[in-house]
One Martini backbone bead per residue (centre of mass of N, CA, C, O) as a GRO file, in nm:
protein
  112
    1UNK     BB    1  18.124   9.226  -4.214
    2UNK     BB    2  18.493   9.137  -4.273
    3UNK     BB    3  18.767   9.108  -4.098
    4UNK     BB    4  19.080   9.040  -4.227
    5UNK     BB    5  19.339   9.160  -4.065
    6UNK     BB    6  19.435   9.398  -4.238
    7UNK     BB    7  19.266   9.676  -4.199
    8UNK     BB    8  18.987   9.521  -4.378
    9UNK     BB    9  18.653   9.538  -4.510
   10UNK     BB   10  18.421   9.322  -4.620
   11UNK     BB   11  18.086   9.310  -4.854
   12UNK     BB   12  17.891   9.102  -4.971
   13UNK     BB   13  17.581   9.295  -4.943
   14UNK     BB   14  17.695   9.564  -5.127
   15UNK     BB   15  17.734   9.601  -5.459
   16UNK     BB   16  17.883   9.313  -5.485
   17UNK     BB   17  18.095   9.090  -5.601
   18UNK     BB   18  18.298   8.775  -5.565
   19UNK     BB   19  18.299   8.741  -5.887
   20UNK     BB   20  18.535   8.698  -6.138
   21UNK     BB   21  18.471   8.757  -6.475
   22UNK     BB   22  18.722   8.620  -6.601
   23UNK     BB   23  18.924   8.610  -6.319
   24UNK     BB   24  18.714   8.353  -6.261
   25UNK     BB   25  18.403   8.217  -6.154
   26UNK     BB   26  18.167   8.169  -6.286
   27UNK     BB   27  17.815   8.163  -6.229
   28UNK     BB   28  17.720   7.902  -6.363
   29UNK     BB   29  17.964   7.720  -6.255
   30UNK     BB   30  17.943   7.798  -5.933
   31UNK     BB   31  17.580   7.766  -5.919
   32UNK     BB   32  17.552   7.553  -6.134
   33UNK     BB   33  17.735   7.315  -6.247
   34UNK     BB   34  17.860   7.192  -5.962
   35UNK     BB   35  17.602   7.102  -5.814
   36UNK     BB   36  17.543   6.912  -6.067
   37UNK     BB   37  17.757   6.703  -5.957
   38UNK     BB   38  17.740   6.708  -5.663
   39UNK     BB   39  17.413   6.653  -5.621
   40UNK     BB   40  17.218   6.830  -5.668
   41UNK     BB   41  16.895   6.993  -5.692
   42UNK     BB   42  16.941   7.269  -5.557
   43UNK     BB   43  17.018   7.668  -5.599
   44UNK     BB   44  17.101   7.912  -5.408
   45UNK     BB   45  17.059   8.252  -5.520
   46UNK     BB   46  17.152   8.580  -5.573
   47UNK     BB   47  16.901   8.816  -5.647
   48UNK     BB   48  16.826   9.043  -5.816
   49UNK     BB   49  16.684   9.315  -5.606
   50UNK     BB   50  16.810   9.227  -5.385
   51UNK     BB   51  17.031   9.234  -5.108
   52UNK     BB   52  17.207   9.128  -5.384
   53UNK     BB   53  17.430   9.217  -5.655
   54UNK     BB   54  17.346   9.083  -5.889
   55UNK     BB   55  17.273   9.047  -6.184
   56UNK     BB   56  17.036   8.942  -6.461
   57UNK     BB   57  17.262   8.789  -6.611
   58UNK     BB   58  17.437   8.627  -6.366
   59UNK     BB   59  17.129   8.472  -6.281
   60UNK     BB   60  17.063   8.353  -6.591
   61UNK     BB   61  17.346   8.163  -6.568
   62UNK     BB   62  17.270   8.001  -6.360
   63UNK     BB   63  17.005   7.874  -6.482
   64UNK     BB   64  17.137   7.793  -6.696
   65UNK     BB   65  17.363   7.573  -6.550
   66UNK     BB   66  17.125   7.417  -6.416
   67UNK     BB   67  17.005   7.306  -6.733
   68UNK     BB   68  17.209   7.253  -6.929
   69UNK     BB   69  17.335   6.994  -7.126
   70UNK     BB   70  17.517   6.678  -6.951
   71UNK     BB   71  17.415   6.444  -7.026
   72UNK     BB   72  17.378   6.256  -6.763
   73UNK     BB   73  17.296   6.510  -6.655
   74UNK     BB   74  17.069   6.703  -6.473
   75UNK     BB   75  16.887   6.911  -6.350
   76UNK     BB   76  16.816   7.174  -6.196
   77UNK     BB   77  16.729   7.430  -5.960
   78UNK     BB   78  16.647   7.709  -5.917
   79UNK     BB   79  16.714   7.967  -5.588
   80UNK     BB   80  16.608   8.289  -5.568
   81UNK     BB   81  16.712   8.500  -5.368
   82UNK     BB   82  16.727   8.771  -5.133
   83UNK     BB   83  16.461   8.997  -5.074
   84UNK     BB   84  16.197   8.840  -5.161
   85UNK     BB   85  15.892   8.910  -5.284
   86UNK     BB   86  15.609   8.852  -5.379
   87UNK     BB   87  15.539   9.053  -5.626
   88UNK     BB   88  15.814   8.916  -5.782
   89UNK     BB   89  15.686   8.616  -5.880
   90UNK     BB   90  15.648   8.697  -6.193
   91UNK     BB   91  15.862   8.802  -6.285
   92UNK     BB   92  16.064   8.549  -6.196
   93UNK     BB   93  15.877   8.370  -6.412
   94UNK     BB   94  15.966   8.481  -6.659
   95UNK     BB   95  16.310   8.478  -6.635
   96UNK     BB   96  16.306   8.159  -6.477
   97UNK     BB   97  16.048   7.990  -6.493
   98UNK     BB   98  15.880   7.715  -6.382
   99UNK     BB   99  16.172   7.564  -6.328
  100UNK     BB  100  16.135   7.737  -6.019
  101UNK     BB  101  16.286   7.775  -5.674
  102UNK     BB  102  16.081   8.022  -5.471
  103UNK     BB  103  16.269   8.219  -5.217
  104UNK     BB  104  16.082   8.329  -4.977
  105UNK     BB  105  16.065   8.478  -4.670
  106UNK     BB  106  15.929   8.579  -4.342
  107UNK     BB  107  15.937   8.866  -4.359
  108UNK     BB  108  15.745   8.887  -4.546
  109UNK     BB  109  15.471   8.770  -4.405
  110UNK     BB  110  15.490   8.934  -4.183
  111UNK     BB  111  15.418   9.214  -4.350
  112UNK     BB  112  15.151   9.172  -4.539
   0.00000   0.00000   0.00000
């Protein structure tokens, strides 16, 4: 929680996106296009089902926006973060695909 300074405060992990689609920026262009411009290699975003409230549809633009052709530019890697366990890497990777870099956390491993 961040207080903002007038006796509120916001949530960025619980239940919550501050992408406000469509009267801001969209989840493809803004975790997937923007950093294939800036040359990124890959992108992590929060993944649906993680701590972090992205939704399936959201998580799934975000690859589209890493992937679909731009040209010149090069398709970037998605990679789904966030409260990601082993478990849910098959279903991950039918979502979405082969060419995804998958980030499990160290809490993962301790736990197992």
């Amino acid at each position: 929680n961040d207080n903002d300074g007038d006796g509120t405060t916001s949530n960025t992990g619980k239940n919550t996106s501050h992408i406000h689609h469509p009267h801001g920026l969209s989840h493809d262009f803004l975790f997937g296009i923007l950093p294939r411009l800036c040359g990124a290699d890959a992108v992590i975003f929060p993944n649906a089902g993680g701590r972090f409230q992205f939704t399936r549809e959201e998580c799934l633009s975000v690859a589209n926006g890493c992937r679909r052709p731009m040209g010149r530019f090069l398709s970037i890697l998605p990679s789904p973060a966030g409260g990601m366990k082993l478990d849910r890497v098959e279903e991950m990777r039918n979502e979405f695909g082969d060419d995804t870099l998958f980030l499990i956390g160290m809490m993962t491993l301790i736990f197992v």
